[in-house]
Amino acid sequence: MRFDLLMAIAAALHLGDAPAVPHTAVTASPRLAESATTDTIPGSARRALQAARAVLGGFGIENASANARTSAALNALRHRVSRSSDPDALRMAFRAYYNYRAAHPENVRKPYLYFVDYGLDSRTPRGYVFDMERLRVVDGPFAVAHGSGSEPQRTGVPRRFSNQFGSHATSLGLFLAQETYNFVGHDSGRPYRSIGLRLTGLSGVFNNTARQRGVVMHGAPYVTRLGAGRSQGCPAVEQSRAYWLIPELANGSLVFLFSPLDRDWMRSDPWGAGGRG
């Protein structure tokens, strides 16, 4: 193996293990602020790390690291999740998180993963926020809405998932949490206001139109502690929760929406399917 290749691998392993530094830019909630982290590696070193990680990826080292982190997260967190619709739900979510973070560390600026198990019905709390660095649950379970196009018969369980414009359906897979904005919605014909969080779909054909469709995280009056109504495809939460949680997730957390009822997605998601990690 060439000397420069060995140096690249050594640099990646050294920088990749650098300890996280407490993040202080966002302080909306003490429940999350104490565990937030940020990347303080200088720009030139970060670019060298990314190049070295590309080398490591060719040798399967980054995938091995993602597998090890996934196993550690499962061991630490699976017993903290009260109900699950499928034995592979958390494994897929954690695998997707670590695979994407290994490939795009510059985008994952916060350690949080917002996870929703849409295999559970809308009366069952099915949303969690995990700290993937400290391996702890920082919020949840809590009620989360799904799209009316995913459940036209009002059974409580979404069964149809779509990436199509006008479908009003939930999309599955991995999303990047981006900027916040002033959200205005309607419930039973009455307008309401909340904070909104833009989401970019990362799972290819399964959710890559999410931002253009207006699929966002927001607060809604039809989501309460007793359950959730239907959105237009958004993973909406209680309004009080949205105001403190969304600023913490914004600009660099990841979101993973899961359901065992779409087997094609489970086999093919580019970040969470078994073939990647």
PDB file of C-alpha atoms in Angstrom:
ATOM      1  CA  MET A   1       0.000   0.000   0.000  1.00  0.00           C
ATOM      2  CA  ARG A   2       1.360   3.462  -0.900  1.00  0.00           C
ATOM      3  CA  PHE A   3       2.656   5.722   1.869  1.00  0.00           C
ATOM      4  CA  ASP A   4       0.231   8.523   1.020  1.00  0.00           C
ATOM      5  CA  LEU A   5      -2.678   6.103   1.266  1.00  0.00           C
ATOM      6  CA  LEU A   6      -1.517   4.956   4.696  1.00  0.00           C
ATOM      7  CA  MET A   7      -1.249   8.580   5.795  1.00  0.00           C
ATOM      8  CA  ALA A   8      -4.780   9.288   4.582  1.00  0.00           C
ATOM      9  CA  ILE A   9      -6.149   6.337   6.536  1.00  0.00           C
ATOM     10  CA  ALA A  10      -4.245   7.334   9.655  1.00  0.00           C
ATOM     11  CA  ALA A  11      -5.495  10.907   9.393  1.00  0.00           C
ATOM     12  CA  ALA A  12      -9.088   9.776   8.961  1.00  0.00           C
ATOM     13  CA  LEU A  13      -8.944   7.457  11.927  1.00  0.00           C
ATOM     14  CA  HIS A  14      -7.352  10.152  14.096  1.00  0.00           C
ATOM     15  CA  LEU A  15      -9.690  12.977  13.110  1.00  0.00           C
ATOM     16  CA  GLY A  16     -12.757  10.765  13.044  1.00  0.00           C
ATOM     17  CA  ASP A  17     -12.206   9.894  16.694  1.00  0.00           C
ATOM     18  CA  ALA A  18     -11.796  13.499  17.818  1.00  0.00           C
ATOM     19  CA  PRO A  19     -14.049  14.185  20.836  1.00  0.00           C
ATOM     20  CA  ALA A  20     -17.168  16.260  20.277  1.00  0.00           C
ATOM     21  CA  VAL A  21     -17.302  19.778  21.704  1.00  0.00           C
ATOM     22  CA  PRO A  22     -20.462  21.015  23.468  1.00  0.00           C
ATOM     23  CA  HIS A  23     -22.675  23.031  21.110  1.00  0.00           C
ATOM     24  CA  THR A  24     -23.981  26.304  22.491  1.00  0.00           C
ATOM     25  CA  ALA A  25     -25.523  28.013  19.460  1.00  0.00           C
ATOM     26  CA  VAL A  26     -29.031  26.710  20.178  1.00  0.00           C
ATOM     27  CA  THR A  27     -30.405  26.875  23.721  1.00  0.00           C
ATOM     28  CA  ALA A  28     -34.160  26.672  23.218  1.00  0.00           C
ATOM     29  CA  SER A  29     -34.533  23.664  25.489  1.00  0.00           C
ATOM     30  CA  PRO A  30     -32.329  22.461  28.367  1.00  0.00           C
ATOM     31  CA  ARG A  31     -33.565  18.931  27.631  1.00  0.00           C
ATOM     32  CA  LEU A  32     -31.534  18.888  24.433  1.00  0.00           C
ATOM     33  CA  ALA A  33     -28.998  21.674  24.863  1.00  0.00           C
ATOM     34  CA  GLU A  34     -26.924  19.723  27.368  1.00  0.00           C
ATOM     35  CA  SER A  35     -26.220  16.996  24.818  1.00  0.00           C
ATOM     36  CA  ALA A  36     -25.756  19.040  21.637  1.00  0.00           C
ATOM     37  CA  THR A  37     -22.433  18.877  19.779  1.00  0.00           C
ATOM     38  CA  THR A  38     -20.715  20.652  16.931  1.00  0.00           C
ATOM     39  CA  ASP A  39     -17.845  19.999  14.559  1.00  0.00           C
ATOM     40  CA  THR A  40     -14.879  22.275  15.324  1.00  0.00           C
ATOM     41  CA  ILE A  41     -12.370  20.720  12.923  1.00  0.00           C
ATOM     42  CA  PRO A  42     -10.804  23.471  10.753  1.00  0.00           C
ATOM     43  CA  GLY A  43     -11.907  23.642   7.133  1.00  0.00           C
ATOM     44  CA  SER A  44      -8.643  22.351   5.654  1.00  0.00           C
ATOM     45  CA  ALA A  45      -8.546  19.432   8.080  1.00  0.00           C
ATOM     46  CA  ARG A  46     -12.222  18.676   7.425  1.00  0.00           C
ATOM     47  CA  ARG A  47     -11.557  18.492   3.685  1.00  0.00           C
ATOM     48  CA  ALA A  48      -8.637  16.147   4.295  1.00  0.00           C
ATOM     49  CA  LEU A  49     -10.847  14.007   6.511  1.00  0.00           C
ATOM     50  CA  GLN A  50     -13.532  13.783   3.846  1.00  0.00           C
ATOM     51  CA  ALA A  51     -10.968  12.753   1.233  1.00  0.00           C
ATOM     52  CA  ALA A  52      -9.515  10.144   3.544  1.00  0.00           C
ATOM     53  CA  ARG A  53     -12.981   8.828   4.353  1.00  0.00           C
ATOM     54  CA  ALA A  54     -13.552   8.327   0.649  1.00  0.00           C
ATOM     55  CA  VAL A  55     -10.406   6.160   0.611  1.00  0.00           C
ATOM     56  CA  LEU A  56     -11.584   4.268   3.670  1.00  0.00           C
ATOM     57  CA  GLY A  57     -14.980   3.721   2.092  1.00  0.00           C
ATOM     58  CA  GLY A  58     -13.305   1.914  -0.779  1.00  0.00           C
ATOM     59  CA  PHE A  59     -11.810  -0.541   1.696  1.00  0.00           C
ATOM     60  CA  GLY A  60     -15.095  -1.022   3.583  1.00  0.00           C
ATOM     61  CA  ILE A  61     -13.696   0.517   6.771  1.00  0.00           C
ATOM     62  CA  GLU A  62     -16.358   3.219   7.035  1.00  0.00           C
ATOM     63  CA  ASN A  63     -19.120   0.629   6.569  1.00  0.00           C
ATOM     64  CA  ALA A  64     -17.591  -1.481   9.316  1.00  0.00           C
ATOM     65  CA  SER A  65     -17.632   1.555  11.585  1.00  0.00           C
ATOM     66  CA  ALA A  66     -21.294   2.245  10.728  1.00  0.00           C
ATOM     67  CA  ASN A  67     -22.169  -1.382  11.505  1.00  0.00           C
ATOM     68  CA  ALA A  68     -20.419  -1.216  14.873  1.00  0.00           C
ATOM     69  CA  ARG A  69     -22.139   2.061  15.750  1.00  0.00           C
ATOM     70  CA  THR A  70     -25.519   0.652  14.713  1.00  0.00           C
ATOM     71  CA  SER A  71     -25.059  -2.355  16.995  1.00  0.00           C
ATOM     72  CA  ALA A  72     -23.989  -0.158  19.898  1.00  0.00           C
ATOM     73  CA  ALA A  73     -26.995   2.121  19.414  1.00  0.00           C
ATOM     74  CA  LEU A  74     -29.379  -0.839  19.309  1.00  0.00           C
ATOM     75  CA  ASN A  75     -27.928  -2.276  22.500  1.00  0.00           C
ATOM     76  CA  ALA A  76     -28.243   1.073  24.265  1.00  0.00           C
ATOM     77  CA  LEU A  77     -31.629   2.231  22.992  1.00  0.00           C
ATOM     78  CA  ARG A  78     -33.903  -0.605  21.928  1.00  0.00           C
ATOM     79  CA  HIS A  79     -35.106  -1.239  25.482  1.00  0.00           C
ATOM     80  CA  ARG A  80     -36.034   2.445  25.808  1.00  0.00           C
ATOM     81  CA  VAL A  81     -38.561   2.186  22.967  1.00  0.00           C
ATOM     82  CA  SER A  82     -41.876   1.074  24.410  1.00  0.00           C
ATOM     83  CA  ARG A  83     -43.481  -0.306  21.222  1.00  0.00           C
ATOM     84  CA  SER A  84     -42.249  -1.198  17.755  1.00  0.00           C
ATOM     85  CA  SER A  85     -44.107  -2.357  14.663  1.00  0.00           C
ATOM     86  CA  ASP A  86     -41.217  -4.424  13.320  1.00  0.00           C
ATOM     87  CA  PRO A  87     -38.015  -5.967  14.728  1.00  0.00           C
ATOM     88  CA  ASP A  88     -35.968  -4.140  12.085  1.00  0.00           C
ATOM     89  CA  ALA A  89     -37.412  -0.656  12.643  1.00  0.00           C
ATOM     90  CA  LEU A  90     -34.672   0.759  14.857  1.00  0.00           C
ATOM     91  CA  ARG A  91     -31.923  -1.141  13.066  1.00  0.00           C
ATOM     92  CA  MET A  92     -32.892   0.475   9.759  1.00  0.00           C
ATOM     93  CA  ALA A  93     -33.100   3.921  11.335  1.00  0.00           C
ATOM     94  CA  PHE A  94     -29.736   3.698  13.074  1.00  0.00           C
ATOM     95  CA  ARG A  95     -28.055   2.127  10.039  1.00  0.00           C
ATOM     96  CA  ALA A  96     -29.351   4.944   7.844  1.00  0.00           C
ATOM     97  CA  TYR A  97     -28.145   7.574  10.301  1.00  0.00           C
ATOM     98  CA  TYR A  98     -24.599   6.244  10.576  1.00  0.00           C
ATOM     99  CA  ASN A  99     -24.236   5.381   6.887  1.00  0.00           C
ATOM    100  CA  TYR A 100     -25.285   8.876   5.836  1.00  0.00           C
ATOM    101  CA  ARG A 101     -23.157  10.552   8.492  1.00  0.00           C
ATOM    102  CA  ALA A 102     -20.099   8.583   7.362  1.00  0.00           C
ATOM    103  CA  ALA A 103     -20.691   9.595   3.742  1.00  0.00           C
ATOM    104  CA  HIS A 104     -21.667  13.244   4.401  1.00  0.00           C
ATOM    105  CA  PRO A 105     -20.249  14.367   7.759  1.00  0.00           C
ATOM    106  CA  GLU A 106     -20.382  17.995   6.642  1.00  0.00           C
ATOM    107  CA  ASN A 107     -24.206  17.865   6.555  1.00  0.00           C
ATOM    108  CA  VAL A 108     -24.816  16.186   9.925  1.00  0.00           C
ATOM    109  CA  ARG A 109     -24.095  19.097  12.231  1.00  0.00           C
ATOM    110  CA  LYS A 110     -26.146  17.909  15.189  1.00  0.00           C
ATOM    111  CA  PRO A 111     -26.311  14.488  16.869  1.00  0.00           C
ATOM    112  CA  TYR A 112     -30.102  14.078  16.825  1.00  0.00           C
ATOM    113  CA  LEU A 113     -32.287  11.577  14.997  1.00  0.00           C
ATOM    114  CA  TYR A 114     -36.063  12.182  14.856  1.00  0.00           C
ATOM    115  CA  PHE A 115     -37.604   8.732  14.333  1.00  0.00           C
ATOM    116  CA  VAL A 116     -41.248   7.871  13.630  1.00  0.00           C
ATOM    117  CA  ASP A 117     -42.627   4.323  13.465  1.00  0.00           C
ATOM    118  CA  TYR A 118     -45.576   4.576  11.084  1.00  0.00           C
ATOM    119  CA  GLY A 119     -46.285   0.879  11.478  1.00  0.00           C
ATOM    120  CA  LEU A 120     -48.058   1.902  14.699  1.00  0.00           C
ATOM    121  CA  ASP A 121     -51.491   3.521  14.602  1.00  0.00           C
ATOM    122  CA  SER A 122     -52.110   7.236  15.108  1.00  0.00           C
ATOM    123  CA  ARG A 123     -53.443   6.740  18.661  1.00  0.00           C
ATOM    124  CA  THR A 124     -50.143   5.197  19.755  1.00  0.00           C
ATOM    125  CA  PRO A 125     -47.195   7.472  20.617  1.00  0.00           C
ATOM    126  CA  ARG A 126     -44.704   6.643  17.861  1.00  0.00           C
ATOM    127  CA  GLY A 127     -42.179   9.485  17.684  1.00  0.00           C
ATOM    128  CA  TYR A 128     -38.776   9.669  19.390  1.00  0.00           C
ATOM    129  CA  VAL A 129     -35.728  11.896  19.332  1.00  0.00           C
ATOM    130  CA  PHE A 130     -32.435  10.111  19.964  1.00  0.00           C
ATOM    131  CA  ASP A 131     -29.031  11.570  20.751  1.00  0.00           C
ATOM    132  CA  MET A 132     -26.857   9.364  18.554  1.00  0.00           C
ATOM    133  CA  GLU A 133     -23.605  10.480  20.205  1.00  0.00           C
ATOM    134  CA  ARG A 134     -24.573   9.888  23.824  1.00  0.00           C
ATOM    135  CA  LEU A 135     -26.970   7.071  22.878  1.00  0.00           C
ATOM    136  CA  ARG A 136     -29.947   8.222  24.873  1.00  0.00           C
ATOM    137  CA  VAL A 137     -33.581   9.088  24.343  1.00  0.00           C
ATOM    138  CA  VAL A 138     -34.035  12.836  24.691  1.00  0.00           C
ATOM    139  CA  ASP A 139     -37.762  12.921  23.912  1.00  0.00           C
ATOM    140  CA  GLY A 140     -40.537  10.418  23.338  1.00  0.00           C
ATOM    141  CA  PRO A 141     -42.612   8.578  22.751  1.00  0.00           C
ATOM    142  CA  PHE A 142     -45.035  11.222  21.477  1.00  0.00           C
ATOM    143  CA  ALA A 143     -47.876  11.411  18.951  1.00  0.00           C
ATOM    144  CA  VAL A 144     -47.047  12.142  15.293  1.00  0.00           C
ATOM    145  CA  ALA A 145     -49.409  12.744  12.366  1.00  0.00           C
ATOM    146  CA  HIS A 146     -49.312  11.023   8.978  1.00  0.00           C
ATOM    147  CA  GLY A 147     -50.686  12.080   5.607  1.00  0.00           C
ATOM    148  CA  SER A 148     -54.371  11.769   4.718  1.00  0.00           C
ATOM    149  CA  GLY A 149     -53.310  10.217   1.415  1.00  0.00           C
ATOM    150  CA  SER A 150     -51.663   7.405   3.357  1.00  0.00           C
ATOM    151  CA  GLU A 151     -54.873   6.504   5.180  1.00  0.00           C
ATOM    152  CA  PRO A 152     -58.011   7.548   3.253  1.00  0.00           C
ATOM    153  CA  GLN A 153     -60.278   5.215   5.267  1.00  0.00           C
ATOM    154  CA  ARG A 154     -59.328   6.689   8.672  1.00  0.00           C
ATOM    155  CA  THR A 155     -58.291   3.360  10.191  1.00  0.00           C
ATOM    156  CA  GLY A 156     -55.464   4.946  12.163  1.00  0.00           C
ATOM    157  CA  VAL A 157     -52.706   3.072  10.301  1.00  0.00           C
ATOM    158  CA  PRO A 158     -51.037   4.566   7.190  1.00  0.00           C
ATOM    159  CA  ARG A 159     -50.788   1.968   4.426  1.00  0.00           C
ATOM    160  CA  ARG A 160     -49.922   3.933   1.288  1.00  0.00           C
ATOM    161  CA  PHE A 161     -46.715   5.925   0.946  1.00  0.00           C
ATOM    162  CA  SER A 162     -45.887   8.213  -1.924  1.00  0.00           C
ATOM    163  CA  ASN A 163     -43.322  10.655  -3.277  1.00  0.00           C
ATOM    164  CA  GLN A 164     -45.819  12.126  -5.739  1.00  0.00           C
ATOM    165  CA  PHE A 165     -47.017  15.731  -5.854  1.00  0.00           C
ATOM    166  CA  GLY A 166     -50.623  16.125  -4.725  1.00  0.00           C
ATOM    167  CA  SER A 167     -50.731  12.719  -3.014  1.00  0.00           C
ATOM    168  CA  HIS A 168     -51.005  14.154   0.548  1.00  0.00           C
ATOM    169  CA  ALA A 169     -49.200  10.969   1.549  1.00  0.00           C
ATOM    170  CA  THR A 170     -46.333  10.316   3.914  1.00  0.00           C
ATOM    171  CA  SER A 171     -42.953   9.531   2.360  1.00  0.00           C
ATOM    172  CA  LEU A 172     -40.625   7.029   4.016  1.00  0.00           C
ATOM    173  CA  GLY A 173     -36.870   7.083   4.478  1.00  0.00           C
ATOM    174  CA  LEU A 174     -34.125   9.442   5.580  1.00  0.00           C
ATOM    175  CA  PHE A 175     -34.421  13.247   5.574  1.00  0.00           C
ATOM    176  CA  LEU A 176     -32.066  16.102   6.418  1.00  0.00           C
ATOM    177  CA  ALA A 177     -33.493  18.745   8.771  1.00  0.00           C
ATOM    178  CA  GLN A 178     -32.819  22.217   7.383  1.00  0.00           C
ATOM    179  CA  GLU A 179     -34.050  25.733   8.168  1.00  0.00           C
ATOM    180  CA  THR A 180     -37.056  26.836  10.218  1.00  0.00           C
ATOM    181  CA  TYR A 181     -39.791  29.225   9.075  1.00  0.00           C
ATOM    182  CA  ASN A 182     -43.178  30.617  10.152  1.00  0.00           C
ATOM    183  CA  PHE A 183     -45.690  27.916   9.305  1.00  0.00           C
ATOM    184  CA  VAL A 184     -49.371  28.656   8.611  1.00  0.00           C
ATOM    185  CA  GLY A 185     -51.804  25.746   8.381  1.00  0.00           C
ATOM    186  CA  HIS A 186     -55.539  25.033   8.512  1.00  0.00           C
ATOM    187  CA  ASP A 187     -57.489  22.748  10.795  1.00  0.00           C
ATOM    188  CA  SER A 188     -61.215  22.275  10.083  1.00  0.00           C
ATOM    189  CA  GLY A 189     -61.082  25.380   7.916  1.00  0.00           C
ATOM    190  CA  ARG A 190     -59.525  27.559  10.617  1.00  0.00           C
ATOM    191  CA  PRO A 191     -55.985  28.915  10.179  1.00  0.00           C
ATOM    192  CA  TYR A 192     -53.330  28.350  12.807  1.00  0.00           C
ATOM    193  CA  ARG A 193     -49.666  29.252  13.164  1.00  0.00           C
ATOM    194  CA  SER A 194     -46.670  27.227  14.246  1.00  0.00           C
ATOM    195  CA  ILE A 195     -42.971  26.861  13.609  1.00  0.00           C
ATOM    196  CA  GLY A 196     -42.022  24.773  10.571  1.00  0.00           C
ATOM    197  CA  LEU A 197     -38.900  22.795   9.710  1.00  0.00           C
ATOM    198  CA  ARG A 198     -37.913  22.242   6.069  1.00  0.00           C
ATOM    199  CA  LEU A 199     -36.943  18.667   5.197  1.00  0.00           C
ATOM    200  CA  THR A 200     -34.872  17.438   2.259  1.00  0.00           C
ATOM    201  CA  GLY A 201     -35.448  13.807   1.283  1.00  0.00           C
ATOM    202  CA  LEU A 202     -32.290  11.713   1.033  1.00  0.00           C
ATOM    203  CA  SER A 203     -33.772   8.326   0.058  1.00  0.00           C
ATOM    204  CA  GLY A 204     -33.941   8.842  -3.687  1.00  0.00           C
ATOM    205  CA  VAL A 205     -37.213   7.954  -5.415  1.00  0.00           C
ATOM    206  CA  PHE A 206     -38.910   7.328  -2.090  1.00  0.00           C
ATOM    207  CA  ASN A 207     -38.768  10.904  -0.753  1.00  0.00           C
ATOM    208  CA  ASN A 208     -36.617  13.194  -2.919  1.00  0.00           C
ATOM    209  CA  THR A 209     -39.533  15.547  -3.720  1.00  0.00           C
ATOM    210  CA  ALA A 210     -40.308  16.207  -0.041  1.00  0.00           C
ATOM    211  CA  ARG A 211     -39.037  19.780   0.048  1.00  0.00           C
ATOM    212  CA  GLN A 212     -40.804  20.724  -3.193  1.00  0.00           C
ATOM    213  CA  ARG A 213     -44.019  19.060  -1.955  1.00  0.00           C
ATOM    214  CA  GLY A 214     -43.908  21.090   1.251  1.00  0.00           C
ATOM    215  CA  VAL A 215     -43.472  18.051   3.503  1.00  0.00           C
ATOM    216  CA  VAL A 216     -42.207  19.628   6.736  1.00  0.00           C
ATOM    217  CA  MET A 217     -42.183  19.035  10.460  1.00  0.00           C
ATOM    218  CA  HIS A 218     -44.514  21.457  12.258  1.00  0.00           C
ATOM    219  CA  GLY A 219     -46.857  21.781  15.202  1.00  0.00           C
ATOM    220  CA  ALA A 220     -50.584  21.212  14.694  1.00  0.00           C
ATOM    221  CA  PRO A 221     -53.686  21.478  16.910  1.00  0.00           C
ATOM    222  CA  TYR A 222     -54.916  18.101  15.622  1.00  0.00           C
ATOM    223  CA  VAL A 223     -51.986  16.380  17.366  1.00  0.00           C
ATOM    224  CA  THR A 224     -52.453  15.882  21.118  1.00  0.00           C
ATOM    225  CA  ARG A 225     -51.215  13.539  23.809  1.00  0.00           C
ATOM    226  CA  LEU A 226     -54.177  11.288  23.020  1.00  0.00           C
ATOM    227  CA  GLY A 227     -53.299  10.816  19.347  1.00  0.00           C
ATOM    228  CA  ALA A 228     -52.851  12.482  16.001  1.00  0.00           C
ATOM    229  CA  GLY A 229     -55.114  13.554  13.188  1.00  0.00           C
ATOM    230  CA  ARG A 230     -54.044  13.502   9.553  1.00  0.00           C
ATOM    231  CA  SER A 231     -51.758  15.972   7.837  1.00  0.00           C
ATOM    232  CA  GLN A 232     -50.965  16.512   4.155  1.00  0.00           C
ATOM    233  CA  GLY A 233     -47.932  14.264   4.464  1.00  0.00           C
ATOM    234  CA  CYS A 234     -46.078  16.062   7.256  1.00  0.00           C
ATOM    235  CA  PRO A 235     -44.769  14.352  10.431  1.00  0.00           C
ATOM    236  CA  ALA A 236     -46.542  16.957  12.569  1.00  0.00           C
ATOM    237  CA  VAL A 237     -46.397  17.036  16.376  1.00  0.00           C
ATOM    238  CA  GLU A 238     -48.126  18.888  19.218  1.00  0.00           C
ATOM    239  CA  GLN A 239     -47.779  22.645  18.941  1.00  0.00           C
ATOM    240  CA  SER A 240     -46.164  23.045  22.358  1.00  0.00           C
ATOM    241  CA  ARG A 241     -43.577  20.388  21.501  1.00  0.00           C
ATOM    242  CA  ALA A 242     -42.841  21.922  18.101  1.00  0.00           C
ATOM    243  CA  TYR A 243     -41.819  25.290  19.561  1.00  0.00           C
ATOM    244  CA  TRP A 244     -38.995  23.890  21.677  1.00  0.00           C
ATOM    245  CA  LEU A 245     -38.038  20.782  19.671  1.00  0.00           C
ATOM    246  CA  ILE A 246     -37.872  22.083  16.101  1.00  0.00           C
ATOM    247  CA  PRO A 247     -35.174  24.740  16.758  1.00  0.00           C
ATOM    248  CA  GLU A 248     -33.015  22.026  18.289  1.00  0.00           C
ATOM    249  CA  LEU A 249     -33.365  19.722  15.275  1.00  0.00           C
ATOM    250  CA  ALA A 250     -32.927  22.440  12.654  1.00  0.00           C
ATOM    251  CA  ASN A 251     -29.849  22.818  10.458  1.00  0.00           C
ATOM    252  CA  GLY A 252     -28.186  19.466  10.703  1.00  0.00           C
ATOM    253  CA  SER A 253     -30.204  16.706  12.395  1.00  0.00           C
ATOM    254  CA  LEU A 254     -31.584  13.672  10.560  1.00  0.00           C
ATOM    255  CA  VAL A 255     -35.151  12.348  10.364  1.00  0.00           C
ATOM    256  CA  PHE A 256     -36.153   8.750   9.636  1.00  0.00           C
ATOM    257  CA  LEU A 257     -39.750   7.761   8.835  1.00  0.00           C
ATOM    258  CA  PHE A 258     -40.370   4.006   8.956  1.00  0.00           C
ATOM    259  CA  SER A 259     -43.134   1.574   8.073  1.00  0.00           C
ATOM    260  CA  PRO A 260     -43.006  -2.208   7.587  1.00  0.00           C
ATOM    261  CA  LEU A 261     -45.987  -1.978   5.218  1.00  0.00           C
ATOM    262  CA  ASP A 262     -43.874  -0.855   2.255  1.00  0.00           C
ATOM    263  CA  ARG A 263     -41.621  -3.838   1.629  1.00  0.00           C
ATOM    264  CA  ASP A 264     -40.144  -2.381  -1.551  1.00  0.00           C
ATOM    265  CA  TRP A 265     -38.872   0.619   0.399  1.00  0.00           C
ATOM    266  CA  MET A 266     -37.525  -1.620   3.175  1.00  0.00           C
ATOM    267  CA  ARG A 267     -35.519  -3.619   0.617  1.00  0.00           C
ATOM    268  CA  SER A 268     -34.313  -0.623  -1.354  1.00  0.00           C
ATOM    269  CA  ASP A 269     -33.793   2.434   0.851  1.00  0.00           C
ATOM    270  CA  PRO A 270     -30.320   3.676  -0.138  1.00  0.00           C
ATOM    271  CA  TRP A 271     -29.218   4.339   3.448  1.00  0.00           C
ATOM    272  CA  GLY A 272     -31.182   1.981   5.674  1.00  0.00           C
ATOM    273  CA  ALA A 273     -31.570  -1.216   3.626  1.00  0.00           C
ATOM    274  CA  GLY A 274     -29.438  -4.175   4.643  1.00  0.00           C
ATOM    275  CA  GLY A 275     -27.103  -3.999   1.691  1.00  0.00           C
ATOM    276  CA  ARG A 276     -25.457  -0.789   2.924  1.00  0.00           C
ATOM    277  CA  GLY A 277     -24.566  -1.721   6.454  1.00  0.00           C
TER     278      GLY A 277
END
